[in-house]
Short mmCIF file of C-alpha atoms in Angstrom, two decimals:
data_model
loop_
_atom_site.label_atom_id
_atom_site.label_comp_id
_atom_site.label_asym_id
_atom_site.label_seq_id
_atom_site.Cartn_x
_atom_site.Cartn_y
_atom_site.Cartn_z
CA UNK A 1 1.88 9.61 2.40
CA UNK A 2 3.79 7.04 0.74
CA UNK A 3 2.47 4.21 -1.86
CA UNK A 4 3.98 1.18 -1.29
CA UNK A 5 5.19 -0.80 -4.32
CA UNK A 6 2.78 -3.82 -6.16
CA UNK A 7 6.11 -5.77 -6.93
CA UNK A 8 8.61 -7.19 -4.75
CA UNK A 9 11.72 -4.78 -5.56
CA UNK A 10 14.20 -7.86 -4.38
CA UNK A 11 13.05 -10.05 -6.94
CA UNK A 12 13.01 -7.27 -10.05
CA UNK A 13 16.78 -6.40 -9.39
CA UNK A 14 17.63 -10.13 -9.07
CA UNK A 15 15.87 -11.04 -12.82
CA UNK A 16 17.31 -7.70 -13.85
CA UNK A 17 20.81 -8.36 -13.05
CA UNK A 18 20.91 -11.69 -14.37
CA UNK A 19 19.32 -10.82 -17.80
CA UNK A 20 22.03 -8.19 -18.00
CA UNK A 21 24.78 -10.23 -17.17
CA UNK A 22 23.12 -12.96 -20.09
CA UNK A 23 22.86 -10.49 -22.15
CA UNK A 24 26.58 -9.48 -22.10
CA UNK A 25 27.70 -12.99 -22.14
CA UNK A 26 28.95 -12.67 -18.90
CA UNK A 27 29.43 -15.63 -16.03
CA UNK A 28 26.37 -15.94 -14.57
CA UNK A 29 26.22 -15.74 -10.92
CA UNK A 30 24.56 -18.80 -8.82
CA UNK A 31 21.63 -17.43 -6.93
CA UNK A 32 20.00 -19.37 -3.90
CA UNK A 33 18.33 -17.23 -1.45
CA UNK A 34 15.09 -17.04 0.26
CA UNK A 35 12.72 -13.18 0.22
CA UNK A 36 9.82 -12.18 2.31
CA UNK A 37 7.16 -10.09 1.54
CA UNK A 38 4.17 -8.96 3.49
CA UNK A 39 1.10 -10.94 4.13
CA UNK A 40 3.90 -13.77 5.23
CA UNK A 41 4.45 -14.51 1.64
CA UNK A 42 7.99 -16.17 1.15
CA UNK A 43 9.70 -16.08 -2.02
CA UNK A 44 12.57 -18.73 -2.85
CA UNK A 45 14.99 -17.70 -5.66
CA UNK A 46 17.59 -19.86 -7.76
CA UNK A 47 19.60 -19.61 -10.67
CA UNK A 48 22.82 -21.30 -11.99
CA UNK A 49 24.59 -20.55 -15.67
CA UNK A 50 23.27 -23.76 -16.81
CA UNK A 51 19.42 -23.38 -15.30
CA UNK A 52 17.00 -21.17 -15.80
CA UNK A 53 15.85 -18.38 -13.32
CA UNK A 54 13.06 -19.99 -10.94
CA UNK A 55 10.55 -17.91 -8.27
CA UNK A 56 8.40 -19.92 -6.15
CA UNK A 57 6.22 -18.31 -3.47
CA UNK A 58 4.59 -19.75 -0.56
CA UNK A 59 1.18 -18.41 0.73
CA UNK A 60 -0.86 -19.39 4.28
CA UNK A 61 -3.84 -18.06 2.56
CA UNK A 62 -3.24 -19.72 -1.00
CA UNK A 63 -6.21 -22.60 -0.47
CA UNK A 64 -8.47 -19.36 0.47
CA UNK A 65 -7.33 -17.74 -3.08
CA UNK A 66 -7.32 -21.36 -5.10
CA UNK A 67 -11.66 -21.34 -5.41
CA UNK A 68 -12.09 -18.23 -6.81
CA UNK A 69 -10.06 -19.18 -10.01
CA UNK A 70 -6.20 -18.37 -9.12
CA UNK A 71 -5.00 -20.99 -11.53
CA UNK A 72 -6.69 -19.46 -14.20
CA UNK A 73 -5.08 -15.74 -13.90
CA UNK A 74 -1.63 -17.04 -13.34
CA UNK A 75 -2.07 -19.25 -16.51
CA UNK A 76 -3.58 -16.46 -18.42
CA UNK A 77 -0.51 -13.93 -17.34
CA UNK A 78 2.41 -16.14 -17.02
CA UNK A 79 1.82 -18.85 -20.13
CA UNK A 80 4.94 -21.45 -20.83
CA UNK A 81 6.80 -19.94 -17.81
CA UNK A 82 4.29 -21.44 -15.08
CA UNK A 83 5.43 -24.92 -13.82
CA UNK A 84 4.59 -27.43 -11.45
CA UNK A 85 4.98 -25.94 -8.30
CA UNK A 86 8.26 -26.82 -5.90
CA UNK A 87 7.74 -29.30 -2.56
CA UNK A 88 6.52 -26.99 -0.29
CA UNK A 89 5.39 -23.90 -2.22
CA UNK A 90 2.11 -22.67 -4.11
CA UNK A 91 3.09 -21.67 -8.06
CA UNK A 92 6.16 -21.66 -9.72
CA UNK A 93 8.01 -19.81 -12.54
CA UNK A 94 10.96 -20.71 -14.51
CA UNK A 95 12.51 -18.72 -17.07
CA UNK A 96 15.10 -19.86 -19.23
CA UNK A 97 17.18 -17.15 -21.09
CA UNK A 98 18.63 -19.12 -24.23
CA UNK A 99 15.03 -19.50 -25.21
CA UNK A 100 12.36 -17.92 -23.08
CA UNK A 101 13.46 -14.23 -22.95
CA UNK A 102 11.75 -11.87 -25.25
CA UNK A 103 14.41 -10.47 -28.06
CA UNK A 104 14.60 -6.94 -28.82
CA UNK A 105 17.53 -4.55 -29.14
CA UNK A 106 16.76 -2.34 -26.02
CA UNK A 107 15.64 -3.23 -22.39
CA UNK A 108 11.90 -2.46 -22.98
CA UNK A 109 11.74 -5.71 -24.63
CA UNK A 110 11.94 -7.93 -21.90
CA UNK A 111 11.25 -5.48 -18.69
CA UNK A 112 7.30 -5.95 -18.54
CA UNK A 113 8.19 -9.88 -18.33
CA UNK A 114 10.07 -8.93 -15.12
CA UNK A 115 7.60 -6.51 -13.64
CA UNK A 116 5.07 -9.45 -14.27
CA UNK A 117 7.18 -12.03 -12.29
CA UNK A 118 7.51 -9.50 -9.85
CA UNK A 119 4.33 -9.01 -9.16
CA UNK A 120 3.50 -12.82 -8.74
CA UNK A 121 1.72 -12.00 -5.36
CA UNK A 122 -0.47 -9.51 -6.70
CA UNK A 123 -1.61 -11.68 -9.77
CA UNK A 124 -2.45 -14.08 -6.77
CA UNK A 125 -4.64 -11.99 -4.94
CA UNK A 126 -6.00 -10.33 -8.64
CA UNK A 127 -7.95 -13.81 -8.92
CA UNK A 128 -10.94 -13.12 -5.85
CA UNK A 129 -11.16 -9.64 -7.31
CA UNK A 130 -12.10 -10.28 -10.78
CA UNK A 131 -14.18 -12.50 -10.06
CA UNK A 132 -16.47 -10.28 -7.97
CA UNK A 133 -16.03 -7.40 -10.28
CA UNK A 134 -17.43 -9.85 -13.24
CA UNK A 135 -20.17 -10.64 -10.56
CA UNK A 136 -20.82 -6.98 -10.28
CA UNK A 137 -21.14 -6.37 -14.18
CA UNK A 138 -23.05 -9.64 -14.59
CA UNK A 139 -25.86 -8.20 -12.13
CA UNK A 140 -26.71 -5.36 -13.41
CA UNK A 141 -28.69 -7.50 -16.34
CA UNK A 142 -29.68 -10.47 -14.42
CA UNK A 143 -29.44 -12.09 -10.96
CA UNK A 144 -26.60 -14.37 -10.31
CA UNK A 145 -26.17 -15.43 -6.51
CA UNK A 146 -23.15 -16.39 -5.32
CA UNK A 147 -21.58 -16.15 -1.49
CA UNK A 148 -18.96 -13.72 -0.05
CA UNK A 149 -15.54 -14.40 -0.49
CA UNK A 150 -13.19 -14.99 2.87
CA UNK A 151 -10.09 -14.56 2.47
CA UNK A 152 -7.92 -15.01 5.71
CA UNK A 153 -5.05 -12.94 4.44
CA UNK A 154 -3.28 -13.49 7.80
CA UNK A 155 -3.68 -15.21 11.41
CA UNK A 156 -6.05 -12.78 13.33
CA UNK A 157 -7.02 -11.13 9.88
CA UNK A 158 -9.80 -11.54 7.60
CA UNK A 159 -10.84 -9.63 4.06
CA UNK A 160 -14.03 -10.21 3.20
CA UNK A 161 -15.01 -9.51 -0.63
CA UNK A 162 -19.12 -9.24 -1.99
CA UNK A 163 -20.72 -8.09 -5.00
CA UNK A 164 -24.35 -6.72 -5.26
CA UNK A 165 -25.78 -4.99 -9.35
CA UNK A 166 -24.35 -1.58 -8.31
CA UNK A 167 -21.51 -1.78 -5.85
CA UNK A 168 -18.38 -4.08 -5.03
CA UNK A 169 -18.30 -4.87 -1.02
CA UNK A 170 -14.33 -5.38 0.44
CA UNK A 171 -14.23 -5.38 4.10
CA UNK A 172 -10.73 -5.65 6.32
CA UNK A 173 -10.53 -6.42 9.22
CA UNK A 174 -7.56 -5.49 11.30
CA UNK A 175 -6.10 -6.08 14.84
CA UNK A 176 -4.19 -3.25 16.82
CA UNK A 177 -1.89 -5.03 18.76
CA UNK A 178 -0.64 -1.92 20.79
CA UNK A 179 -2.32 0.01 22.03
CA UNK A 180 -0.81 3.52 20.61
CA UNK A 181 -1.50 1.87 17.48
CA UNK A 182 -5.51 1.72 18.28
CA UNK A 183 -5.45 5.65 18.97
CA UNK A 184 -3.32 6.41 15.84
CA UNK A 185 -5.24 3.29 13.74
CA UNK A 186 -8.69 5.03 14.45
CA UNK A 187 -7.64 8.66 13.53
CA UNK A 188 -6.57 7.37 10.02
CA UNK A 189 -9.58 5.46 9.51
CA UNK A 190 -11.64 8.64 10.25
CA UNK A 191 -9.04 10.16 7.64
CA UNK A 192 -9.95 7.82 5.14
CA UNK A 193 -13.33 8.87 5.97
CA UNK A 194 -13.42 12.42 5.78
CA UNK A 195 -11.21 12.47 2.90
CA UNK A 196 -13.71 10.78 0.42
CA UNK A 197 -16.03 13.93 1.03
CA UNK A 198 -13.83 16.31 -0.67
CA UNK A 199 -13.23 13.47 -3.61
CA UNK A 200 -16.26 12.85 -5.43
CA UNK A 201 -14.86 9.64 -7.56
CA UNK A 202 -13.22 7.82 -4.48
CA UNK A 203 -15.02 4.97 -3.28
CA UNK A 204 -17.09 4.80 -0.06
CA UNK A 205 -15.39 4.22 3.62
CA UNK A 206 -17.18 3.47 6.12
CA UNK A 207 -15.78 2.87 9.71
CA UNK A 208 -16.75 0.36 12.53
CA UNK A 209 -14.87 -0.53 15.76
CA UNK A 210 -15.34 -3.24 17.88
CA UNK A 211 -17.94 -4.63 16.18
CA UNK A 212 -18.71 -6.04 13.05
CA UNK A 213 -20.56 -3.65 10.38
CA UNK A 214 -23.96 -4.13 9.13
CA UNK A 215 -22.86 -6.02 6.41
CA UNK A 216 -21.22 -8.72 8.23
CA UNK A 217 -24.06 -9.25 10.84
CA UNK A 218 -24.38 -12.85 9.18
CA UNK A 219 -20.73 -13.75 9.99
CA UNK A 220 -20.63 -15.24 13.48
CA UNK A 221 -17.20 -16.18 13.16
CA UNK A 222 -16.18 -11.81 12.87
CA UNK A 223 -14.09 -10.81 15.65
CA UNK A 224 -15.10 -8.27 18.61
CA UNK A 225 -12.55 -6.41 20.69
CA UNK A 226 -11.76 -3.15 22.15
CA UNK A 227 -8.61 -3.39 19.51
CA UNK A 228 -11.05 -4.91 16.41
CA UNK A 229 -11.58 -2.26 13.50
CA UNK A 230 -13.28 -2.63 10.17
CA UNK A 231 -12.26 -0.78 7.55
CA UNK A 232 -15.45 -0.98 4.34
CA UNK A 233 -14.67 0.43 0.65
CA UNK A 234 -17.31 0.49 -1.17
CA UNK A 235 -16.52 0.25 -5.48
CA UNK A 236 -18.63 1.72 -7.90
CA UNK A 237 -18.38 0.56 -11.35
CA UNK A 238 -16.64 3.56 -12.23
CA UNK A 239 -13.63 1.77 -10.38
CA UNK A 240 -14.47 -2.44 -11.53
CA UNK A 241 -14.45 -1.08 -15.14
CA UNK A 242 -12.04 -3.22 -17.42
CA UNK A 243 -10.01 -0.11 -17.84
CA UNK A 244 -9.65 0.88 -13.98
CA UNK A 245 -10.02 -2.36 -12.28
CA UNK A 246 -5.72 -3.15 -12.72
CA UNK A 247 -5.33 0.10 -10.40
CA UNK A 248 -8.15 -0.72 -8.21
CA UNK A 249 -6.50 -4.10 -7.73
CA UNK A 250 -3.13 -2.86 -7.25
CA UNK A 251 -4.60 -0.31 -4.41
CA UNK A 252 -6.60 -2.36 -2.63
CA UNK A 253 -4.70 -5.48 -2.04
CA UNK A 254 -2.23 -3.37 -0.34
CA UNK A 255 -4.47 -1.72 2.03
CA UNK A 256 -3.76 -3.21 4.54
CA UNK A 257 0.10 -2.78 4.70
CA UNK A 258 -0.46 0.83 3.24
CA UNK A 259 -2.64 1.24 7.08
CA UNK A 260 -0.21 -0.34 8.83
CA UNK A 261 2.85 1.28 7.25
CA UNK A 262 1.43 4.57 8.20
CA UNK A 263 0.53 3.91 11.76
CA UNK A 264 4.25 2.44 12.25
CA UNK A 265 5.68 5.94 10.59
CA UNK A 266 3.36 8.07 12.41
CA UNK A 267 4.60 6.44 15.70
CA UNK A 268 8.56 7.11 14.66
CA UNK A 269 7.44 10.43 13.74
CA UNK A 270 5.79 11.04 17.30
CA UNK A 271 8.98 9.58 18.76
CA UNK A 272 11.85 12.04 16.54
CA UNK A 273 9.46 15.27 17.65
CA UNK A 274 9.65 14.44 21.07
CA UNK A 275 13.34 13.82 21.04
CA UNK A 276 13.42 17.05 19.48
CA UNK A 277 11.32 18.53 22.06
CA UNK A 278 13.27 17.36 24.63
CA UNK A 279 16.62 18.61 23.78
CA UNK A 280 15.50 21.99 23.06
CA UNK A 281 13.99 22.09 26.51
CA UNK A 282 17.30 20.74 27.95
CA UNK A 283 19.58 22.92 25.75
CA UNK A 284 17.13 26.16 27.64
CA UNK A 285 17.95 24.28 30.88
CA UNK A 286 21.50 25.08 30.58
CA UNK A 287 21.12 28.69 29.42
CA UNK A 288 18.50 29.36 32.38
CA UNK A 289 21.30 27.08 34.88
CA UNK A 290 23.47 30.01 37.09
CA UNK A 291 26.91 29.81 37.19
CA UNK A 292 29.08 28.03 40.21
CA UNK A 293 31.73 30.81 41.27
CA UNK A 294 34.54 28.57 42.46
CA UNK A 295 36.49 30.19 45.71
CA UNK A 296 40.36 29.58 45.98
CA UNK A 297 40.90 29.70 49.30
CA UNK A 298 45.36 30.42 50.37
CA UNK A 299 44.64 28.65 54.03
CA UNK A 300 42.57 27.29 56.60
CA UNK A 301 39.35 28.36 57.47
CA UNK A 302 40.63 29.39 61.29
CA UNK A 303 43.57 29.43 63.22
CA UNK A 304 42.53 25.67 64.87
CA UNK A 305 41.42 24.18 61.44
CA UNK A 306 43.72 21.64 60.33
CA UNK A 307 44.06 21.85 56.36
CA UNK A 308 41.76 20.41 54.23
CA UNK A 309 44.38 17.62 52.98
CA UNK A 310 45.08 16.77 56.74
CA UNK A 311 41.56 16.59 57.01
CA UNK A 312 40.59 14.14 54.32
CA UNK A 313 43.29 11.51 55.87
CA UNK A 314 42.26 8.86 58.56
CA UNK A 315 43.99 9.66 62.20
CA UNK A 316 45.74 7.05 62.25
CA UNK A 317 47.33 8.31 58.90
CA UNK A 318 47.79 11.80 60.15
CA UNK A 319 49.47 10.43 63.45
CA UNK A 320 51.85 8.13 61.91
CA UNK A 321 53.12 10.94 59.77
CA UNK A 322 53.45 13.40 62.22
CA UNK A 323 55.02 10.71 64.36
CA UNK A 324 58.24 10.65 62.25
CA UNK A 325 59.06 14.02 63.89
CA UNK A 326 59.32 13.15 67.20
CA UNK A 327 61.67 10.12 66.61
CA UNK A 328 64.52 9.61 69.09
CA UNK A 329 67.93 8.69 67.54
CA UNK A 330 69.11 5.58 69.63
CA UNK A 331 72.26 4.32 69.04
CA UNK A 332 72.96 3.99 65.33
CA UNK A 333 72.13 7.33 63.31
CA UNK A 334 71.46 4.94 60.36
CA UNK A 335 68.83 3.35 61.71
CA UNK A 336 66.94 6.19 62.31
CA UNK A 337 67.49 7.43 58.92
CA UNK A 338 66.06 4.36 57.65
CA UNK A 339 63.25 4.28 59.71
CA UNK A 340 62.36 7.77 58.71
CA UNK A 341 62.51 6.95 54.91
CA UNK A 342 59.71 4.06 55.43
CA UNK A 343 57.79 6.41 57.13
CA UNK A 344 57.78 9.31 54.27
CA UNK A 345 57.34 6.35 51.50
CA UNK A 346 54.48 5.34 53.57
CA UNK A 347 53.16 8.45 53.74
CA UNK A 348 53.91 9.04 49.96
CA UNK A 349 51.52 6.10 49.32
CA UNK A 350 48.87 7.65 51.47
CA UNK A 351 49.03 10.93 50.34
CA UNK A 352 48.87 9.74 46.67
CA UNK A 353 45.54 8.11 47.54
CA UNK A 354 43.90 10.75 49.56
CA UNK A 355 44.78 13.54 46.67
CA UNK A 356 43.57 11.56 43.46
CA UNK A 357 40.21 13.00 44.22
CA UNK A 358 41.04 16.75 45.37
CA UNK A 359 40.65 19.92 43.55
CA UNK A 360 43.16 21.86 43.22
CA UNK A 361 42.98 24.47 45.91
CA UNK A 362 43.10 21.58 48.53
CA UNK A 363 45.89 19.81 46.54
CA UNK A 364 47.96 23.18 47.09
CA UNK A 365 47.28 23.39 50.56
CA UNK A 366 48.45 19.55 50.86
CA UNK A 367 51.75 19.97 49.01
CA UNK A 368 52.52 23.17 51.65
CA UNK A 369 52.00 21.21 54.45
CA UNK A 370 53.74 18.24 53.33
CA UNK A 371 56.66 20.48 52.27
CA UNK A 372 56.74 21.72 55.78
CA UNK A 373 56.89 18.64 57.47
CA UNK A 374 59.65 17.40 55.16
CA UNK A 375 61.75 20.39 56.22
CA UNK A 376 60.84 19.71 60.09
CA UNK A 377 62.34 16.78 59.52
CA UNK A 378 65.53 17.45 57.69
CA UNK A 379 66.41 20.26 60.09
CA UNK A 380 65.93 17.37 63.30
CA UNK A 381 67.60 15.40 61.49
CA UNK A 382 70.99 18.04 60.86
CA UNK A 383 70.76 18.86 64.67
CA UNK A 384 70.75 15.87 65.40
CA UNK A 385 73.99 14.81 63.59
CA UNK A 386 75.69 17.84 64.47
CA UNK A 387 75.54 16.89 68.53
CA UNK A 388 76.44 13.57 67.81
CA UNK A 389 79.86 14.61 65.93
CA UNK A 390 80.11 17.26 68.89
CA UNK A 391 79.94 14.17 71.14
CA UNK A 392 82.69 12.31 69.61
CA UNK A 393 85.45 15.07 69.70
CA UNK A 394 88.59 13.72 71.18
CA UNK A 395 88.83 14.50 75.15
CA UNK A 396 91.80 14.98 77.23
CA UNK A 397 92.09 12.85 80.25
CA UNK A 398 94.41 13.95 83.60
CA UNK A 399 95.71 10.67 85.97
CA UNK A 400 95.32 11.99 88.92
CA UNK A 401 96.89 9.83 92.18
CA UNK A 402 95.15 11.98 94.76
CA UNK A 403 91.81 12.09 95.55
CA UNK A 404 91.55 14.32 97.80
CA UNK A 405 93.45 16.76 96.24
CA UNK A 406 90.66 17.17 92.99
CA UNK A 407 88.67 20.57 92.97
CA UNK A 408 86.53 20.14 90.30
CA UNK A 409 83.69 16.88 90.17
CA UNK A 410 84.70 13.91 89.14
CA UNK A 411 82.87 11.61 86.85
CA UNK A 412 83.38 7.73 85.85
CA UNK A 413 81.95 4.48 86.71
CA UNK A 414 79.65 6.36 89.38
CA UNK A 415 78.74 9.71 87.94
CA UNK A 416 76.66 11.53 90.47
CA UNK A 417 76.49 8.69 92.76
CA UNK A 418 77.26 9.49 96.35
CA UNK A 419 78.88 6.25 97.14
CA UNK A 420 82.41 5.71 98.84
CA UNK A 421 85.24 5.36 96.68
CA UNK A 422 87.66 2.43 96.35
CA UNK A 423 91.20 3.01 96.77
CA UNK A 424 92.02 1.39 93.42
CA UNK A 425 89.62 2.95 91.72
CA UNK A 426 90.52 5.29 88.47
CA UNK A 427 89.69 9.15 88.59
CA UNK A 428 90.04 11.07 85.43
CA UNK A 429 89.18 14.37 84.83
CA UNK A 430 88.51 16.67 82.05
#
């Protein structure tokens, strides 16, 4: 469990720094900056070389605090160095180095005047405290009444603070806004609870949920809820004694946070186990997971399956590619050449698309077939050119004046046409 600190930590290093900087007869550095603390308390900070060191602080609850002699302790712990309070705060210190800072050789001269500034929020709250622990002493000769002290410490929260001739009353009340904080909220009150049996000098808890306790049964302004708790200490003098009461102070002002603290690292603890949990229980996932054999397969399933390249493409795809085999050289060989090289960048293109996603198996099986094609294509396209330069040899032509007198066919303008012959028509043979 972890004790959360009396003094505001931001404001100690500040003071500290400056003093030390003073101190060395160093530039001071101009300070303007603004520090919250729990409760909503709100802390504004300024120094300058040529000003002295000021702390204001601003509390909701400060009117609550103000009738049960505030003025008085902060007077009484803070002397010359409490001033008029700034436009829009509750008290206000000012400390001025050249003439206000304790001398002494070492730092233990003027650190308990910076713990005490430091702890302006507590001396606050000290006020309502004291004054019920004098109550408390004053009782157990004679019979003073006075009424219960209500101290609404925040919005939705309320400490309430009585004194009888034996026994100091403080009762918080506290909202659980989540509900995970209710469950873990009510186990540590029942901590708190069971605890005090097995220390005899701790004071008394005592733990009520959605209603009020017995000693607030006069309060019709308490709160009820299914997310209401009230958390009672009872103090014996053995803790309102003049030498204890500064620690019973500085514990039970904090309370509060110190419950709510908890709850909030209780929850992140919850939260990291789990996590924890959970990745063990994945990591045995894995181990437990059997392994994928991965089968390389060198062809197609069956004689009639078309590879698995062929068979990712569209038809239209596979047809246009295909097509470029079949194509009939009219004319100009160029042209056809031409034509064929749009149809293998097209299919380039396509191909390039259709693989990005394969494994490599298919991929194989792809290039193979693709290879194939390209050679079907080269060799139509070297028969091809070798008939056509067989075509364009030179031939020898014979005049021939007679007719009748041919033995072999003739062909010409009418190849294998049965019509007559003209007389001046011009029969060549091979």
């Amino acid at each position: 469990m972890i004790l959360l600190e009396v003094h505001n930590r931001i404001i100690e290093e500040l003071l500290t720094l400056q003093i030390e900087g003073f101190l060395r007869k160093e530039k001071l550095v101009d300070l303007k900056t603004d520090v919250v603390d729990f409760d909503g308390a709100l802390y504004h900070v300024t120094s300058s070389r040529d000003k002295p060191f000021i702390v204001s602080i601003k509390l909701k609850f400060f009117r609550d605090l103000e009738q049960y002699g505030t003025d008085e302790v902060l007077r009484r712990e803070y002397g010359d160095i409490l001033v008029a309070p700034l436009e829009g705060y509750n008290v206000t210190l000012s400390l001025d180095f050249n003439t206000q800072l304790p001398k002494g050789d070492s730092n233990d001269a003027w650190l308990p005047l910076v713990r005490k500034i430091a702890m302006l929020k507590r001396n606050c709250f000290a006020a309502v405290f004291e004054k019920y622990f004098d109550y408390q002493a004053k009782q157990e000769s004679t019979s003073i009444s006075h009424k219960r002290a209500v101290i609404h410490y925040r919005d939705d929260e309320t400490m309430y603070v009585d004194a009888s001739s034996d026994r100091v009353i403080v009762i918080f009340s506290t909202v659980f806004k989540d509900p995970d904080d209710n469950i873990i909220g009510r186990v540590f009150m029942e901590e708190f609870k069971e605890r005090r049996r097995q220390f005899q000098q701790a004071p008394q808890v005592i733990v009520s949920y959605r209603t009020p306790p017995e000693e607030l049964k006069d309060m019709h302004d308490a709160r009820i809820g299914d997310n209401i708790g009230y958390l009672t200490f009872v103090l014996f003098p053995r803790h309102t004694k003049a030498a204890a009461r500064d620690n019973t102070i500085n514990l039970i002002h904090t309370l509060r946070n110190y419950f709510h603290y908890h709850i909030k690292c209780c929850k992140a603890y919850l939260h990291a186990h789990m996590r924890h949990k959970t990745n063990e229980f994945l990591k045995r996932l894995q181990l437990a997971r059997p392994e994928v054999k991965k089968s390389f397969r060198r062809g197609p399933n069956a004689a009639g399956d078309a590879p698995a390249a062929i068979r990712t493409l569209p038809n239209d795809t596979t047809t246009n590619l295909l097509s470029t085999t079949n194509t009939t050289v009219n004319g100009n060989n160029t042209r056809t050449v031409i034509a064929i090289k749009n149809r293998l960048d097209q299919g380039k293109e396509i191909l390039h698309d259709a693989f990005a996603n394969m494994d490599r198996g298919t991929l194989l099986r792809a290039t193979i077939v693709l290879a194939g094609i390209t050679c079907l294509i080269l060799i139509y396209i070297g028969m091809k050119t070798f008939f056509l330069r067989k075509k364009r040899q030179p031939k020898r032509y014979t005049l021939i004046t007679d007719p009748t007198a041919m033995e072999e066919p003739l062909f010409g303008a009418h190849d294998d046409d049965d019509d007559e012959i003209e007389d001046d028509t011009l029969f060549v043979r091979k």
